[in-house]
Amino acid sequence: MATQTFKWHQLPWVLMLLWPVLVAAVLYLISFLLRQRDARRRAEELLRLGQVARLNTWVNWRLVWRTN
């Protein structure tokens, strides 16, 4: 069996330090995109509720107008 010993200065320090930074950046990007998607869904739902409320107001106004 062949063995090889490394000294501290021979280790790939840049790659070992870059890997956690890359993983953290990817995780941050994923969380950012998920939050953005949720915010867009929430905004679309609020717009839809506003449209329904305006429609209900119009229908109720027409019903009141007809009864008077």
Coordinates of C-alpha atoms in Angstrom, one line a residue, residues 17-48:
L17 CA -11.9 28.0 1.9
L18 CA -13.8 28.7 -1.3
W19 CA -16.1 25.7 -1.0
P20 CA -18.0 26.9 2.1
V21 CA -18.3 30.4 0.6
L22 CA -19.7 28.9 -2.6
V23 CA -22.2 26.7 -0.6
A24 CA -23.3 29.7 1.5
A25 CA -23.8 31.8 -1.7
V26 CA -25.9 29.1 -3.3
L27 CA -28.0 28.7 -0.2
Y28 CA -28.5 32.5 0.1
L29 CA -29.6 32.6 -3.5
I30 CA -32.1 29.8 -3.0
S31 CA -33.6 31.5 0.0
F32 CA -33.7 34.9 -1.8
L33 CA -35.5 33.3 -4.7
L34 CA -38.0 31.5 -2.5
R35 CA -38.8 34.7 -0.5
Q36 CA -39.2 36.6 -3.8
R37 CA -41.6 33.9 -5.1
D38 CA -43.7 34.1 -1.9
A39 CA -43.8 37.9 -2.0
R40 CA -45.0 37.8 -5.6
R41 CA -47.7 35.3 -4.7
R42 CA -48.8 37.4 -1.8
A43 CA -49.0 40.5 -3.9
E44 CA -51.0 38.7 -6.6
E45 CA -53.4 37.4 -4.0
L46 CA -53.9 40.9 -2.6
L47 CA -54.6 42.2 -6.1
R48 CA -57.1 39.5 -6.7

